[in-house]
Short mmCIF file of C-alpha atoms in Angstrom, two decimals:
data_model
loop_
_atom_site.label_atom_id
_atom_site.label_comp_id
_atom_site.label_asym_id
_atom_site.label_seq_id
_atom_site.Cartn_x
_atom_site.Cartn_y
_atom_site.Cartn_z
CA MET Z 59 121.53 73.76 122.71
CA THR Z 60 124.48 73.66 125.08
CA LEU Z 61 128.11 74.23 124.30
CA GLN Z 62 129.73 71.19 122.63
CA PHE Z 63 133.35 70.26 121.90
CA PRO Z 64 133.17 67.85 118.94
CA ASN Z 65 136.43 69.13 117.43
CA HIS Z 66 139.27 67.68 119.50
CA SER Z 67 141.89 69.75 117.68
CA ARG Z 68 144.06 71.95 119.87
CA SER Z 69 147.23 73.90 119.33
CA TYR Z 70 149.76 75.74 121.42
CA ASP Z 71 149.85 79.49 120.84
CA ARG Z 72 153.32 80.63 121.86
CA THR Z 73 152.38 84.32 121.73
CA ARG Z 74 149.46 83.89 124.14
CA GLN Z 75 151.22 81.24 126.24
CA ALA Z 76 148.05 79.15 125.99
CA VAL Z 77 146.50 76.11 124.34
CA ARG Z 78 143.75 77.03 121.90
CA PHE Z 79 140.65 74.93 121.28
CA TRP Z 80 137.11 75.46 119.96
CA GLY Z 81 133.59 75.04 121.25
CA TYR Z 82 130.29 75.16 119.37
CA ASP Z 83 126.80 76.31 120.31
CA THR Z 84 124.51 75.43 117.39
CA ALA Z 85 126.25 76.87 114.32
CA MET Z 86 128.40 79.36 116.26
CA GLU Z 87 132.10 78.64 116.86
CA TYR Z 88 133.88 80.05 119.91
CA SER Z 89 137.63 80.18 120.52
CA PHE Z 90 138.99 79.19 123.90
CA PHE Z 91 142.48 79.59 125.30
CA VAL Z 92 143.60 77.76 128.43
CA THR Z 93 146.64 79.56 129.85
CA VAL Z 94 149.85 77.96 131.07
CA ASP Z 95 148.88 79.26 134.54
CA ALA Z 96 145.65 77.26 134.35
CA LEU Z 97 147.45 74.15 133.10
CA GLU Z 98 149.84 74.42 136.07
CA LYS Z 99 146.86 74.45 138.40
CA VAL Z 100 145.40 71.24 136.96
CA GLN Z 101 148.80 69.56 136.50
CA PRO Z 102 151.30 70.90 139.08
CA ARG Z 103 154.36 69.15 137.60
CA LEU Z 104 153.82 70.62 134.15
CA ARG Z 105 156.60 70.35 131.59
CA HIS Z 106 157.19 73.85 130.23
CA ASP Z 107 157.35 73.13 126.53
CA GLU Z 108 154.79 72.68 123.77
CA GLU Z 109 154.63 68.92 124.22
CA GLY Z 110 154.09 69.32 127.96
CA PHE Z 111 151.33 71.91 127.52
CA LEU Z 112 149.46 69.84 124.92
CA GLY Z 113 149.93 66.68 127.01
CA ALA Z 114 148.47 68.40 130.09
CA PHE Z 115 145.53 69.61 128.01
CA ASP Z 116 144.89 66.08 126.71
CA ALA Z 117 145.18 64.55 130.19
CA HIS Z 118 142.65 67.01 131.63
CA ARG Z 119 140.46 67.57 128.56
CA GLU Z 120 137.14 66.77 130.32
CA LEU Z 121 137.88 69.14 133.22
CA ILE Z 122 138.94 71.87 130.77
CA PHE Z 123 135.77 71.39 128.68
CA ARG Z 124 133.54 71.55 131.80
CA THR Z 125 135.30 74.70 132.97
CA ALA Z 126 135.00 76.25 129.50
CA ALA Z 127 131.27 75.51 129.48
CA ASP Z 128 130.89 77.16 132.92
CA VAL Z 129 132.76 80.27 131.79
CA PHE Z 130 130.72 80.36 128.57
CA VAL Z 131 127.41 80.42 130.49
CA ARG Z 132 128.58 83.30 132.72
CA ASP Z 133 129.61 85.65 129.91
CA ARG Z 134 128.80 85.30 126.21
CA LYS Z 135 131.53 86.54 123.86
CA SER Z 136 133.40 85.20 120.83
CA ARG Z 137 136.71 84.39 122.56
CA TYR Z 138 137.46 83.12 126.06
CA GLU Z 139 140.64 82.81 128.11
CA LEU Z 140 140.63 80.26 130.91
CA ALA Z 141 143.03 81.16 133.72
CA GLY Z 142 144.01 79.36 136.91
CA ALA Z 143 141.28 81.14 138.88
CA ASP Z 144 138.62 79.51 136.65
CA PHE Z 145 139.58 76.04 137.92
CA ARG Z 146 138.31 74.99 141.35
#
């Protein structure tokens, strides 16, 4: 089975400066964090507050999910951080 993102919940983690979301491969859950740096790459005029970060995530959800799936295939671990360099 491939990585799926059926849970559309996301939250801003102020400590990590990232939006957290979850992916699933069969019964396994994996945590993903997309950094503010990465969000700036996909949305250059990013508002730098929680609402802006979550809004950017929502606006680019499909791109973020595709990138997360690509990173997941390259390196299997329980937690992933997506940075600007992960987005082409």
